[in-house]
Coordinates of N, CA and C in Angstrom, one line a residue:
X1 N 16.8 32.8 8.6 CA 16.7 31.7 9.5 C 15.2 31.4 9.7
X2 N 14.4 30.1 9.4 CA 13.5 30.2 9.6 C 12.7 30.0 11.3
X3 N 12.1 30.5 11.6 CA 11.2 30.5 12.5 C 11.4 29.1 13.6
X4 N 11.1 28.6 13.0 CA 10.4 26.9 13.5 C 11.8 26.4 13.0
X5 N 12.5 24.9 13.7 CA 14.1 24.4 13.6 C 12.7 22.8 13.6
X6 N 14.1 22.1 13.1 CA 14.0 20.5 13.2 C 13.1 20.2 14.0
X7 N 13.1 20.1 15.3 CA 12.4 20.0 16.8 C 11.2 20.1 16.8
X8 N 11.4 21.3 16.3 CA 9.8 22.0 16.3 C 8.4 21.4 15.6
X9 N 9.4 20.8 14.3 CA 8.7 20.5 13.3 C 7.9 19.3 13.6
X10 N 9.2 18.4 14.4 CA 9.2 16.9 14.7 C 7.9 17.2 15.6
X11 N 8.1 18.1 16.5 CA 6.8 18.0 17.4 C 5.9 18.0 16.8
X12 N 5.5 18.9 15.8 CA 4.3 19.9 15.4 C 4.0 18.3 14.5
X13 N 4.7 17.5 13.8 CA 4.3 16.3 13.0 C 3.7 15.1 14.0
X14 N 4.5 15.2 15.5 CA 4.0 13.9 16.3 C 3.0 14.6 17.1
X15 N 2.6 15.4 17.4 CA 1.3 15.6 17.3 C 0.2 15.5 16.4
X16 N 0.4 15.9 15.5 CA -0.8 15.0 14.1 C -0.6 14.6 14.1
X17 N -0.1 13.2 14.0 CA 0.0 12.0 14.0 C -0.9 11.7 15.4
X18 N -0.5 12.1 16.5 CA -1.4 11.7 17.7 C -2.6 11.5 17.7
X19 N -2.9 12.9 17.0 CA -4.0 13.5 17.5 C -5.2 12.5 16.0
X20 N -4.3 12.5 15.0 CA -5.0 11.6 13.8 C -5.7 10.1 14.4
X21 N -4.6 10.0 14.7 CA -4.7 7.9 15.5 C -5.6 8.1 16.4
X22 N -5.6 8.7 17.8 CA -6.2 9.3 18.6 C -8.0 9.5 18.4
X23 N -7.9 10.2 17.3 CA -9.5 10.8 17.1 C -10.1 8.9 16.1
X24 N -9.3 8.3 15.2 CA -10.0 7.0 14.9 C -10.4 6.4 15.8
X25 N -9.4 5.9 17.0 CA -9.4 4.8 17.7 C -10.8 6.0 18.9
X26 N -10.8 6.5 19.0 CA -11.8 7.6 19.5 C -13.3 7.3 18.9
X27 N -13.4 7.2 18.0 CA -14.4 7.3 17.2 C -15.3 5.8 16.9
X28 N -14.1 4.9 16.7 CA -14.5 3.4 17.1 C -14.9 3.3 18.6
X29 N -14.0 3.2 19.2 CA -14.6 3.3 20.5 C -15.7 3.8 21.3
X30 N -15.5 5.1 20.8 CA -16.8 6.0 21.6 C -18.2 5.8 20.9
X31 N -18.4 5.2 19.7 CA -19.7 5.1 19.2 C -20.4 4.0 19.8
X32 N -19.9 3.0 20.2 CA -20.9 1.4 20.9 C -20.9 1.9 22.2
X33 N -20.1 2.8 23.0 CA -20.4 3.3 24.4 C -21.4 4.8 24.3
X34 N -21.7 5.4 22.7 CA -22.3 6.5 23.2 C -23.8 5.7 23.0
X35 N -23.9 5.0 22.0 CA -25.3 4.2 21.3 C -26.0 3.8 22.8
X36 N -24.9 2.8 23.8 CA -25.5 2.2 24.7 C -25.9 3.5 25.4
X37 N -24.9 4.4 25.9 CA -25.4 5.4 27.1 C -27.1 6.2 26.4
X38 N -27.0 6.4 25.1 CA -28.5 6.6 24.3 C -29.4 6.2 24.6
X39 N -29.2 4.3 24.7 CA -30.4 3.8 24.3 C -30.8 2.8 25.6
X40 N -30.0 2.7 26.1 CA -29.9 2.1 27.6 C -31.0 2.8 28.5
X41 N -31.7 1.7 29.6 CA -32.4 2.0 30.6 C -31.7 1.9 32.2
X42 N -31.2 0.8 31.6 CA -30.0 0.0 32.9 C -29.6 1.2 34.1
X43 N -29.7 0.9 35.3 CA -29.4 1.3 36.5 C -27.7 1.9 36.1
X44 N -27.1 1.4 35.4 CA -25.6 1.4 35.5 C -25.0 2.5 34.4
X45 N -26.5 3.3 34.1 CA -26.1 4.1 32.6 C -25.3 5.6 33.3
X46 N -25.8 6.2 34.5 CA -25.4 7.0 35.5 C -23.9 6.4 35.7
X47 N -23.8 5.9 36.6 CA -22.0 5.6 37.0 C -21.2 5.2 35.5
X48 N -21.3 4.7 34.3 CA -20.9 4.9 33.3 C -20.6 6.1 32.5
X49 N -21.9 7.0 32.3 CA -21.8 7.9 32.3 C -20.4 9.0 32.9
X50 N -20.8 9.0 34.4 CA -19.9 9.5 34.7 C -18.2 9.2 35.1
X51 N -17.9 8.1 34.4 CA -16.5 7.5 34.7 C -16.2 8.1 33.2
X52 N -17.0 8.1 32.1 CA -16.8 8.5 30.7 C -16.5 9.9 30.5
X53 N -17.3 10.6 31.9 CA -17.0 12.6 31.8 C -16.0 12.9 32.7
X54 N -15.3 11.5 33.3 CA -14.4 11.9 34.6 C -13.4 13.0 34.0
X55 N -12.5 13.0 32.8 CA -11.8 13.9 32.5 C -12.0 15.6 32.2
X56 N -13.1 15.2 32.3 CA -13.9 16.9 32.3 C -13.7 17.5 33.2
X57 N -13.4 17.3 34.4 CA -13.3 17.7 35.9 C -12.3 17.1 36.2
X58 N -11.3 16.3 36.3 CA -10.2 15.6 37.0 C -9.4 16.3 36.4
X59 N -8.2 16.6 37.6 CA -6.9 17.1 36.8 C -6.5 16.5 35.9
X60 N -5.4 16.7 34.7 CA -5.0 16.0 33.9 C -3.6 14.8 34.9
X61 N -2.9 16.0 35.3 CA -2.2 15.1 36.0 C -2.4 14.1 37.0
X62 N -3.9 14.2 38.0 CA -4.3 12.8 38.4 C -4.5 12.0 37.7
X63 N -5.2 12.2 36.1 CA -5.8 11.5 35.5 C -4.2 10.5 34.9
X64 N -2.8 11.3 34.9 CA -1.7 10.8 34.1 C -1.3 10.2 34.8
X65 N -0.8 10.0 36.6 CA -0.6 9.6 37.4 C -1.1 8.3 37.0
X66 N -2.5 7.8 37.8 CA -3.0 6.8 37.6 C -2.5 6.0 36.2
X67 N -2.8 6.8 35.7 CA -2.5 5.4 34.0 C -0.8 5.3 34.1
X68 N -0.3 6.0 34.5 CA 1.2 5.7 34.8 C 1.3 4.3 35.4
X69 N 1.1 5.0 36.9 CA 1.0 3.5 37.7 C 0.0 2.1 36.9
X70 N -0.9 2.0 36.4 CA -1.5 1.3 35.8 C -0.5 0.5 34.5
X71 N -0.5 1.2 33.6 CA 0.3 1.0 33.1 C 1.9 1.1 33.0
X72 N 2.5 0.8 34.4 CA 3.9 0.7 34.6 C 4.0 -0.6 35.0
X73 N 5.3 -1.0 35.5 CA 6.0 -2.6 35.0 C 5.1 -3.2 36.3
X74 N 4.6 -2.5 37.5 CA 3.1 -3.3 38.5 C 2.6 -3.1 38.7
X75 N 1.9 -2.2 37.0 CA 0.3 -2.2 37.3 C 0.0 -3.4 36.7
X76 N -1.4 -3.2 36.7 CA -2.2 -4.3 35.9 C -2.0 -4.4 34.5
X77 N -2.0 -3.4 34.1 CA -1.9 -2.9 32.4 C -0.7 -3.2 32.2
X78 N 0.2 -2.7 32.7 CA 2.1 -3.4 32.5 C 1.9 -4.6 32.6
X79 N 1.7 -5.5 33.6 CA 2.2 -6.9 33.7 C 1.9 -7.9 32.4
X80 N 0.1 -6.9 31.8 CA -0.3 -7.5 31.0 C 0.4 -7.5 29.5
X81 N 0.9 -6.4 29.5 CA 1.6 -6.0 28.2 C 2.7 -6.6 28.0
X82 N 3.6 -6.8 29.5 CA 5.3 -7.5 29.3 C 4.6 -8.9 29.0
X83 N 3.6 -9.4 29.8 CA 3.5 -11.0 29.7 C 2.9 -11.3 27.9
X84 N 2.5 -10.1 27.4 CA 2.3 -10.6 25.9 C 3.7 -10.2 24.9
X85 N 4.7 -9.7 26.0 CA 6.0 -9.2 24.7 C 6.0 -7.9 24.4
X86 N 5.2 -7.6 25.0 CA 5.0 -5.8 24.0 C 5.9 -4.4 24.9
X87 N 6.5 -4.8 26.2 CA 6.8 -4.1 27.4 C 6.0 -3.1 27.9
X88 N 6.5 -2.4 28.2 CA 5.8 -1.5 29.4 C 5.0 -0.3 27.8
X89 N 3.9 0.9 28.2 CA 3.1 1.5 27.6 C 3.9 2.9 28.0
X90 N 4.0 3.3 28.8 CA 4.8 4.4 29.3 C 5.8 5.0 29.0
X91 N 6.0 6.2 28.6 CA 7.4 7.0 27.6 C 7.4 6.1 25.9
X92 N 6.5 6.0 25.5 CA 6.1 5.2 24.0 C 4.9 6.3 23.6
X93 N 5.2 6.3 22.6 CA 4.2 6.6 21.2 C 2.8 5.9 22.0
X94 N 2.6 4.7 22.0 CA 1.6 3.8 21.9 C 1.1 4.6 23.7
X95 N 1.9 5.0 24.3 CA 1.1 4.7 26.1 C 0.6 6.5 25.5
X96 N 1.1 7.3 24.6 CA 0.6 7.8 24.4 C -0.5 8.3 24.0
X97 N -1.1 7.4 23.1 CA -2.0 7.0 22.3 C -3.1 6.6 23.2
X98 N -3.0 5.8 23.7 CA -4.1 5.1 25.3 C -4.2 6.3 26.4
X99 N -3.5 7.5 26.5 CA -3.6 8.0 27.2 C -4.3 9.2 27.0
X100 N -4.4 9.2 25.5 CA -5.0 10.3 24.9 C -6.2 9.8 24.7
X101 N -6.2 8.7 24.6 CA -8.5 8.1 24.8 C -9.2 8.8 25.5
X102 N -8.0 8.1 26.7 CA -8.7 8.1 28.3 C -9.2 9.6 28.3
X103 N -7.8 10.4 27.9 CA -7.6 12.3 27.9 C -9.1 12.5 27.6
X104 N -9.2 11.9 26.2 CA -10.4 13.2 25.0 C -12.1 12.1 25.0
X105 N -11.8 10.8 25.8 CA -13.1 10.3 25.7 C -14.6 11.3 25.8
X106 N -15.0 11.7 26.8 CA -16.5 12.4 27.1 C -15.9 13.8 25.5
X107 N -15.0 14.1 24.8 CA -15.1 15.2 23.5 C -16.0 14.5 23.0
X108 N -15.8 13.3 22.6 CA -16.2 12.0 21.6 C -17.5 11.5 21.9
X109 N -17.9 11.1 23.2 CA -18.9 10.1 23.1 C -19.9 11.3 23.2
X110 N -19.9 12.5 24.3 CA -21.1 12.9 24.5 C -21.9 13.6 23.5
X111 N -20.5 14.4 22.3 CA -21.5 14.6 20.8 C -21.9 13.2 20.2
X112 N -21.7 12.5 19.9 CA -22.4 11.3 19.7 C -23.5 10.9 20.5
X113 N -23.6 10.6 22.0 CA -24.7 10.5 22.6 C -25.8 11.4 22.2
X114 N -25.6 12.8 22.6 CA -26.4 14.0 21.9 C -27.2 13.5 20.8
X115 N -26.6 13.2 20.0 CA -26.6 13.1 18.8 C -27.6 11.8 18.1
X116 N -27.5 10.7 18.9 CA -28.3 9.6 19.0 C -29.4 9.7 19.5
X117 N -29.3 10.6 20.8 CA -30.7 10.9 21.4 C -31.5 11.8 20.9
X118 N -30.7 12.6 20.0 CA -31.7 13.4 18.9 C -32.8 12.6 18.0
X119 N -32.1 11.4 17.5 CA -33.0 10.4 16.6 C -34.5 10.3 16.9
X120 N -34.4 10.3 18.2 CA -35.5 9.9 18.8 C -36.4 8.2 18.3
X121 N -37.4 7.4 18.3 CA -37.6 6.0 18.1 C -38.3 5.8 17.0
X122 N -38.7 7.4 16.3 CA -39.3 6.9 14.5 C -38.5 6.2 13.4
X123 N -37.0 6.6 13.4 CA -36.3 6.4 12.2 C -36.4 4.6 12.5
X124 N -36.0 4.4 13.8 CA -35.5 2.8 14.3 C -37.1 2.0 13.9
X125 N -38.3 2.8 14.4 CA -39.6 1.6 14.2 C -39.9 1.7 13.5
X126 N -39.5 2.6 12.0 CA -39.8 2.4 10.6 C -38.9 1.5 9.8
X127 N -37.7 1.5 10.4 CA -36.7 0.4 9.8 C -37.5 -0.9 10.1
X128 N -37.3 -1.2 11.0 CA -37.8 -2.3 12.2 C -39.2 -3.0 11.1
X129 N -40.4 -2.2 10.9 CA -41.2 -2.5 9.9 C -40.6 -2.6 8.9
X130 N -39.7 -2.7 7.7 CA -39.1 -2.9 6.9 C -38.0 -4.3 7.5
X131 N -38.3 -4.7 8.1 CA -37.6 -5.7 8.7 C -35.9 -5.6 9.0
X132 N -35.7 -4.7 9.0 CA -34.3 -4.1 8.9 C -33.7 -5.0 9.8
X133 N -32.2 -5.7 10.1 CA -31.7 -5.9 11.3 C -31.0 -5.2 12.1
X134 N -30.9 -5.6 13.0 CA -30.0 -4.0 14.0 C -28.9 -3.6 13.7
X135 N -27.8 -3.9 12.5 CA -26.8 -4.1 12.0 C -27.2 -2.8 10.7
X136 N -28.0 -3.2 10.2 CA -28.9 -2.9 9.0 C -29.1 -1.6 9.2
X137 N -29.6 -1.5 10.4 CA -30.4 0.2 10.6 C -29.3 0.7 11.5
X138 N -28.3 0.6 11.9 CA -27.2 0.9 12.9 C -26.7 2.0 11.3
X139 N -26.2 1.2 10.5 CA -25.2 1.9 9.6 C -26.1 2.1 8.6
X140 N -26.8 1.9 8.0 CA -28.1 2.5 6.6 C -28.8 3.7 7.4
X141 N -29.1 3.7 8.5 CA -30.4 4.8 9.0 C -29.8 5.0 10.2
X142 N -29.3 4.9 11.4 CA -28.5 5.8 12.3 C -27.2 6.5 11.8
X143 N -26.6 6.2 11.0 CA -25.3 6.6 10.8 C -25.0 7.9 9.7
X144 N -26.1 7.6 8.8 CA -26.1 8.9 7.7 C -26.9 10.1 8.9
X145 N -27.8 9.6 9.8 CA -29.0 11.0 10.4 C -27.9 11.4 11.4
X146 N -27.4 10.5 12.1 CA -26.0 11.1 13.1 C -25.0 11.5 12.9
X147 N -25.0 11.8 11.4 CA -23.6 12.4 10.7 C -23.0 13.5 11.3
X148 N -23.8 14.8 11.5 CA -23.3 15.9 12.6 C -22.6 15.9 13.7
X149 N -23.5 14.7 14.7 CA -22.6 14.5 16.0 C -21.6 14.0 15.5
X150 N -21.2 13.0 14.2 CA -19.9 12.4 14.4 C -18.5 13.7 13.7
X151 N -19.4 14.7 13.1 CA -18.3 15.3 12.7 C -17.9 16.6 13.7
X152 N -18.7 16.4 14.5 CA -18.7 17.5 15.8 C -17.7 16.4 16.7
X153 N -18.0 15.5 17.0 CA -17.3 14.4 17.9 C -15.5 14.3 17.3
X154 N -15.5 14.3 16.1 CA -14.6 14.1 15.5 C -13.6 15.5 15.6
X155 N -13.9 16.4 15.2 CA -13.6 17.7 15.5 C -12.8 18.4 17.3
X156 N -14.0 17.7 17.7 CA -13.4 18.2 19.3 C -12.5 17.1 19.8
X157 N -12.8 15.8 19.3 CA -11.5 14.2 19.5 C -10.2 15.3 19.3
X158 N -10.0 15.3 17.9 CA -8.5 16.0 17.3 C -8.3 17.3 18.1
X159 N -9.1 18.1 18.4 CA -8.6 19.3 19.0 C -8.0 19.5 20.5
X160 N -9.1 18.6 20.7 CA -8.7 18.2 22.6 C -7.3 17.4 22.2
X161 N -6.7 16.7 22.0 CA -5.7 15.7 21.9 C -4.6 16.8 21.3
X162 N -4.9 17.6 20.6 CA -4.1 18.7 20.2 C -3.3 19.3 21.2
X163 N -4.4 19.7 22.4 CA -4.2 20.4 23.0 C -3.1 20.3 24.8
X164 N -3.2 19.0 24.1 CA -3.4 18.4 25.9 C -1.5 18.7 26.4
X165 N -1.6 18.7 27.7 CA -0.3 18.8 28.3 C 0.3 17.7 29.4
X166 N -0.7 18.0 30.0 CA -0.6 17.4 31.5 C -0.3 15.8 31.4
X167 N -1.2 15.5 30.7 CA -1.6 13.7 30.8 C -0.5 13.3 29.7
X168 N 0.1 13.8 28.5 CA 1.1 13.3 28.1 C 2.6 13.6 28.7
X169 N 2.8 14.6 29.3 CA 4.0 15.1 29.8 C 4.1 13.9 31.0
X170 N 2.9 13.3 31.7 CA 3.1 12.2 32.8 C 3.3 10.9 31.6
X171 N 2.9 10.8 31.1 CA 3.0 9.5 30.2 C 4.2 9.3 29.2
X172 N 4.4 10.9 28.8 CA 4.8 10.0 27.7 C 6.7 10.2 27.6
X173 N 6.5 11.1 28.8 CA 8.3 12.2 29.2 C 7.9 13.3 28.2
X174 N 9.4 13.6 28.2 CA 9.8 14.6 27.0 C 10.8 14.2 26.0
X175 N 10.8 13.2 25.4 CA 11.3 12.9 24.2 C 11.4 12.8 23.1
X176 N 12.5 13.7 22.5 CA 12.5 14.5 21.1 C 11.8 13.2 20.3
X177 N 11.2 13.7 19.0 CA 10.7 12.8 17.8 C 10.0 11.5 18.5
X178 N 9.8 11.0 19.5 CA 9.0 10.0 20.5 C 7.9 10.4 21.3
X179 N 8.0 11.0 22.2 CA 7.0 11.7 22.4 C 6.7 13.0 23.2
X180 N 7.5 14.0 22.2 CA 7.5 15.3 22.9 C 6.7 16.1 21.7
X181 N 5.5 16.6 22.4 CA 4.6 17.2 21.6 C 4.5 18.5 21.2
X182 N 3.7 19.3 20.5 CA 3.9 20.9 20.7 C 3.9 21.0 22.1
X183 N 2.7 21.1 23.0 CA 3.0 21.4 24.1 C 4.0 21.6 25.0
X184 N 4.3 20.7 25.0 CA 5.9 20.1 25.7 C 7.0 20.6 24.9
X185 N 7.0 20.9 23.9 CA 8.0 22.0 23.2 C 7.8 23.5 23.7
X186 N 6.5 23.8 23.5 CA 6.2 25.4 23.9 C 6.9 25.3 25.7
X187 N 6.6 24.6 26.3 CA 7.0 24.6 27.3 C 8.2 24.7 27.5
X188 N 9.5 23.8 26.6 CA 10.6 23.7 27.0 C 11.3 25.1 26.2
X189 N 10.5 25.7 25.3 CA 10.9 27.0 25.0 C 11.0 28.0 26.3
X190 N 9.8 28.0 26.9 CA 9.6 29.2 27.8 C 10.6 29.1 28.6
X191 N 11.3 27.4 29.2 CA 11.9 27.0 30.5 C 13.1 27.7 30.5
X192 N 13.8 27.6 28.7 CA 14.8 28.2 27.9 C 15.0 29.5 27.3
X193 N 13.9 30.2 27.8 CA 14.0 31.9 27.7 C 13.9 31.9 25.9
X194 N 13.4 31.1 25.2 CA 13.6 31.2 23.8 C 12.0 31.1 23.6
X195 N 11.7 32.5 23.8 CA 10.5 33.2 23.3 C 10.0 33.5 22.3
X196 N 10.4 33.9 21.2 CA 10.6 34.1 19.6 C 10.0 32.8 19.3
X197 N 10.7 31.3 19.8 CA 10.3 30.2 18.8 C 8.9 30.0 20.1
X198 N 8.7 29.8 21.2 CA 7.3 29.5 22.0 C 6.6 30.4 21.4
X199 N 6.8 31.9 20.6 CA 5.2 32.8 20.1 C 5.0 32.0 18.5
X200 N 6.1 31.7 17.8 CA 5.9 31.1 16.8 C 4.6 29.6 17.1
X201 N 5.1 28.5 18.3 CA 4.2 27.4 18.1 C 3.1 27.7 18.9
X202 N 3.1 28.8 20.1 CA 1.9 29.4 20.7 C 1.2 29.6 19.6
X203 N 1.6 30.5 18.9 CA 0.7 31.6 17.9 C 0.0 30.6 17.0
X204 N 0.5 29.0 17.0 CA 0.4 28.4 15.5 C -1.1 27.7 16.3
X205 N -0.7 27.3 17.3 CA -2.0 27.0 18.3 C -3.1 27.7 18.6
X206 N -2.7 28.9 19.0 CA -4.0 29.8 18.7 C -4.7 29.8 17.7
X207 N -4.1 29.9 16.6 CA -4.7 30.2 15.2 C -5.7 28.6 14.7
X208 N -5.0 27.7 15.2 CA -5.1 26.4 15.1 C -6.6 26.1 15.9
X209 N -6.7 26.7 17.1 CA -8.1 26.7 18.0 C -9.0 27.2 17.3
X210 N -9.2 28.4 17.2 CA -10.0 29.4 16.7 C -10.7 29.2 15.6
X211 N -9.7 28.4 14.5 CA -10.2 27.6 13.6 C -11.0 26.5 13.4
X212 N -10.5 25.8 14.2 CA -11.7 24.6 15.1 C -12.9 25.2 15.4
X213 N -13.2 26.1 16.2 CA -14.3 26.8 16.5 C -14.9 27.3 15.7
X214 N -14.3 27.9 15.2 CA -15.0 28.6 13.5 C -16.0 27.3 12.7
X215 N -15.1 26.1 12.6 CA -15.5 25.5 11.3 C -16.8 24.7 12.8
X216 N -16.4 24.3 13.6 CA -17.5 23.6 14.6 C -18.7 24.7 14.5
X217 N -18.7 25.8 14.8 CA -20.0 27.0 14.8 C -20.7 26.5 13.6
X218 N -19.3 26.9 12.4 CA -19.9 27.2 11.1 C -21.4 26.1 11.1
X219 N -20.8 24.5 11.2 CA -21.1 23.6 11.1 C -23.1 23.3 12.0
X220 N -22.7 24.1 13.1 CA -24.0 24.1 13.6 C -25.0 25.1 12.6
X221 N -24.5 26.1 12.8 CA -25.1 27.3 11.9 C -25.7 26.5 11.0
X222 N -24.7 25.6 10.0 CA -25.4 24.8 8.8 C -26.9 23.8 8.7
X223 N -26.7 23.4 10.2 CA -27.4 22.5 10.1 C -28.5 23.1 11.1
X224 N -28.5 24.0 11.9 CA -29.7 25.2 11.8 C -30.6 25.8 11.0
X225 N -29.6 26.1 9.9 CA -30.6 26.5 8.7 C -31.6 25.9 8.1
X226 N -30.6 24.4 7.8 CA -31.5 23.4 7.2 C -32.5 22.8 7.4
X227 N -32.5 22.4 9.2 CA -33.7 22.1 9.9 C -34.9 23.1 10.4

C-alpha cells in the first residue's frame, strides 16, 4: 500500500502548481515595486514600504479575512470581477493565486530591494555615459549584477507559498483537487486521527524546508567567496 493515496498526491501537485504561478507573477510584480522602494526619495517610500512587510507581522488569518471580504460578491474586488464575467475570486484556484501575492509579497521584494541597493550609482552613471536608456541599463546592467537577489527572492517566493495555511484555508476552502493544499491535507489528516499519512506529507515538508535553506545558504556562501 503505498504511503501517499490520490488526495495526497492531488494536493502535493496543486501546491506546485501554486507555488510555481505564484513565485512568477511574484517576481513580475515585486521587481518595479522593489526598483522604486531602491531608488526612490519620495516621502511615500516608508508607508509603502510598510504595507509591502504587512504580512510579516499580520496574522495570516487577518490578512485572509480581509481579502475574503474584498474579494467576495461586496467587496470591491468581487463587484469588479462579476461586472467583467469572471465571478467571485474566493474558493478558486485563481483567488488563490492573489492571495498568495498578497501572502509571500515582502519574501520577494525585500531580497530584490536588498539587492538593488547593493548596486550602489556606479554601474547606472557608467551606463548613462554610454548613453544607455533606462530600459537599456534596467535589463543589460541591473539585471545580470542583481541576479542573487532574484534567485534568493525567487527561492523564498516558492517556499513561503509552500508553506502557507492560514491565508489559503480562508480563501480558498478545502476542496479536493481545487484548492486543498498540502497544508490543508496535513491538517485534515491529523482532524482524522490518520497519522501515518500527516508524518508522510509532514516529513515530505520538512525535508522540503531544509532543503530550501541549504541551497539559499549554499548560495550566499557562493557568492561570499567570490566577492
Amino acid at each position: 500500500m503505498l504511503p501517499l493515496d490520490s488526495v495526497d498526491l492531488a494536493a502535493i501537485w496543486l501546491t506546485l502548481k501554486l507555488a510555481s504561478l505564484t513565485t512568477l507573477v511574484l517576481l513580475l510584480v515585486g521587481t518595479p515595486i522593489a526598483w522604486w522602494l531602491a531608488r526612490t526619495r519620495s516621502r511615500l517610500k516608508g508607508p509603502v514600504g510598510a504595507v509591502v512587510a504587512l504580512p510579516l507581522v499580520l496574522p495570516p488569518t487577518v490578512l485572509g479575512f480581509y481579502l475574503l471580504v474584498a474579494m467576495g460578491p461586496n467587496g470591491f474586488v468581487g463587484q469588479l470581477t462579476q461586472s467583467l464575467g469572471l465571478g467571485t475570486l474566493p474558493f478558486t484556484f485563481a483567488g488563490l493565486v492573489v492571495a498568495s501575492v498578497f501572502y509571500s509579497l515582502p519574501f520577494v521584494v525585500q531580497p530584490l530591494q536588498n539587492a538593488f541597493e547593493a548596486l550602489g550609482e556606479r554601474p547606472l552613471e557608467v551606463a548613462a555615459t554610454l548613453r544607455a536608456g533606462p530600459w537599456d541599463t534596467f535589463f543589460n546592467v541591473v539585471l545580470p549584477l542583481a541576479k542573487p537577489g532574484f534567485v534568493t527572492a525567487g527561492i523564498l517566493g516558492f517556499a513561503h507559498t509552500v508553506g502557507e495555511f492560514g491565508v489559503v484555508l480562508m480563501i480558498g476552502g478545502n476542496i479536493p483537487e481545487k484548492t486543498r493544499v498540502v497544508s490543508v491535507q496535513i491538517y485534515d489528516h491529523v482532524e482524522a486521527m490518520e497519522y501515518a499519512q500527516a508524518h508522510w506529507l509532514a516529513g515530505g515538508m520538512l525535508v522540503f524546508s531544509f532543503l530550501v535553506l541549504l541551497a539559499l545558504y549554499s548560495s550566499r556562501l557562493k557568492q561570499g567567496w567570490r566577492g
